[in-house]
XYZ file of C-alpha atoms in Angstrom:
166
model
C 0.000 0.000 0.000
C 1.305 3.460 -0.862
C 0.076 6.798 0.320
C 0.458 10.194 -1.214
C 0.905 12.977 1.297
C 2.636 16.315 0.908
C 6.297 15.529 1.451
C 5.661 11.765 1.684
C 4.609 10.705 -1.826
C 4.956 7.040 -2.719
C 6.039 5.656 0.642
C 5.480 1.961 1.349
C 3.177 2.349 4.332
C 2.570 -1.386 4.496
C 6.298 -1.980 4.932
C 6.471 0.765 7.539
C 3.603 -0.810 9.474
C 5.388 -4.173 9.255
C 8.244 -2.675 11.309
C 5.819 -1.563 14.026
C 3.952 -4.877 13.872
C 7.190 -6.846 14.406
C 7.872 -4.687 17.453
C 4.379 -5.456 18.795
C 4.983 -9.189 18.278
C 8.277 -8.863 20.149
C 6.467 -7.281 23.086
C 3.887 -10.065 23.064
C 6.644 -12.705 22.934
C 8.265 -11.031 25.963
C 4.993 -11.215 27.899
C 4.121 -7.561 27.353
C 1.365 -5.521 25.764
C 1.527 -5.933 21.967
C 1.923 -2.364 20.799
C 4.760 -1.434 18.480
C 5.822 1.784 16.825
C 8.466 3.174 14.514
C 9.583 6.693 13.649
C 10.531 7.329 10.033
C 12.120 10.231 8.196
C 10.102 11.879 5.408
C 11.834 9.684 2.816
C 10.878 6.492 4.668
C 14.236 5.911 6.364
C 13.757 4.175 9.714
C 14.967 6.410 12.535
C 13.959 4.229 15.473
C 11.570 1.468 16.493
C 10.268 0.237 19.811
C 7.520 -1.601 21.607
C 5.500 -1.281 24.761
C 7.731 -2.441 27.633
C 5.471 -1.344 30.440
C 5.137 -4.865 31.856
C 8.647 -6.081 31.045
C 10.441 -3.026 32.493
C 7.839 -2.240 35.182
C 7.852 1.248 33.648
C 4.505 2.963 33.065
C 6.121 5.397 30.610
C 7.543 2.710 28.293
C 4.885 2.874 25.581
C 5.566 1.793 21.998
C 5.672 5.331 20.636
C 7.927 6.619 23.409
C 10.333 3.721 22.912
C 10.475 4.369 19.149
C 11.026 8.068 19.832
C 13.867 7.308 22.252
C 15.447 4.849 19.816
C 15.424 7.510 17.083
C 17.600 9.829 19.129
C 17.677 13.594 18.729
C 16.367 15.073 15.504
C 16.700 18.710 14.498
C 13.139 18.841 13.160
C 10.361 16.344 13.810
C 7.853 18.057 11.500
C 8.569 15.891 8.462
C 8.784 12.650 10.460
C 6.181 9.894 10.428
C 5.199 7.945 13.543
C 3.781 4.546 12.630
C 2.037 2.683 15.429
C 0.003 -0.504 15.621
C -2.643 1.106 17.855
C -4.168 4.559 18.186
C -1.831 6.588 20.410
C -2.981 7.182 23.975
C -3.105 10.714 25.348
C 0.413 10.382 26.755
C 1.851 9.434 23.369
C -0.362 11.950 21.569
C 1.189 14.588 23.819
C 4.670 13.485 22.777
C 3.647 13.703 19.105
C 2.348 17.260 19.616
C 5.193 18.379 21.887
C 7.794 17.561 19.256
C 5.687 18.430 16.211
C 5.675 15.030 14.516
C 3.764 15.796 11.318
C 2.201 12.466 10.392
C 0.863 9.517 12.374
C -0.041 6.232 10.690
C -2.187 3.944 12.862
C -2.566 0.209 12.319
C -5.964 0.042 14.044
C -8.178 2.079 16.327
C -11.048 -0.281 17.118
C -9.431 -1.707 20.274
C -8.607 1.762 21.560
C -9.273 5.267 20.283
C -6.802 7.717 21.715
C -6.004 11.336 20.910
C -6.564 11.126 17.153
C -9.141 13.914 16.944
C -6.988 16.200 19.075
C -3.961 15.492 16.877
C -5.967 16.297 13.732
C -7.282 19.505 15.313
C -3.669 20.578 15.790
C -2.582 19.907 12.221
C -1.181 16.386 12.499
C -1.947 14.201 9.480
C -3.552 11.035 10.914
C -4.042 7.960 8.734
C -5.823 4.844 10.032
C -5.107 1.658 8.078
C -7.622 -0.697 9.774
C -5.049 -3.491 9.655
C -6.625 -6.844 10.572
C -3.380 -8.271 12.006
C -3.059 -5.394 14.456
C -6.731 -5.556 15.450
C -6.666 -9.322 16.014
C -3.459 -9.256 18.051
C -4.731 -6.435 20.266
C -8.259 -7.770 20.776
C -6.891 -11.215 21.674
C -4.489 -9.663 24.171
C -7.197 -7.523 25.784
C -9.532 -10.524 26.126
C -6.792 -12.570 27.813
C -5.342 -9.751 29.962
C -8.069 -7.234 30.818
C -6.505 -6.089 34.107
C -3.109 -5.351 32.546
C -4.772 -3.605 29.608
C -6.942 -1.437 31.872
C -3.868 -0.522 33.880
C -2.089 0.506 30.678
C -4.883 2.835 29.581
C -5.428 4.245 33.064
C -8.665 2.508 34.017
C -8.780 1.888 37.762
C -9.510 -1.670 38.874
C -13.122 -2.307 39.874
C -11.919 -4.262 42.890
C -9.594 -2.268 45.139
C -8.137 -5.557 46.424
C -6.562 -6.351 43.051
C -2.833 -6.782 43.506
C -0.348 -5.188 41.128
C 2.234 -7.632 39.814
């Protein structure tokens, strides 16, 4: 699949999503939440990739997008970059995208979770949702098997105050 965006004509978005998807699979294989992301330059060059390591690292800030951002290192200008993520970015990651002016976000799926997409669009970020079946299936299966961990990740308090954190 190719997309045509100002400054991003002819990029292989499917291949870009594959990078993020592999990261999500890595997280799942490590026992974590299967969300992966990758930051690309305007020409499609991979700058950095990462996956949600919240469970593995016991770090609530280790989301897929933040890990990809960290892996990319410092950039002079984030405006022409493209953040590709398997799942709609949460508010935390949407804030990172806005803070640094990342110009384009490509989302694998947003049926399992709908984050700050509208807010990003309102602030000039190009948001593209691919409705990728692989991403949706992996995430919905994970949520069904791990509802407590998922709710913790998205900031939903446990219904039972006696639930222990692992």
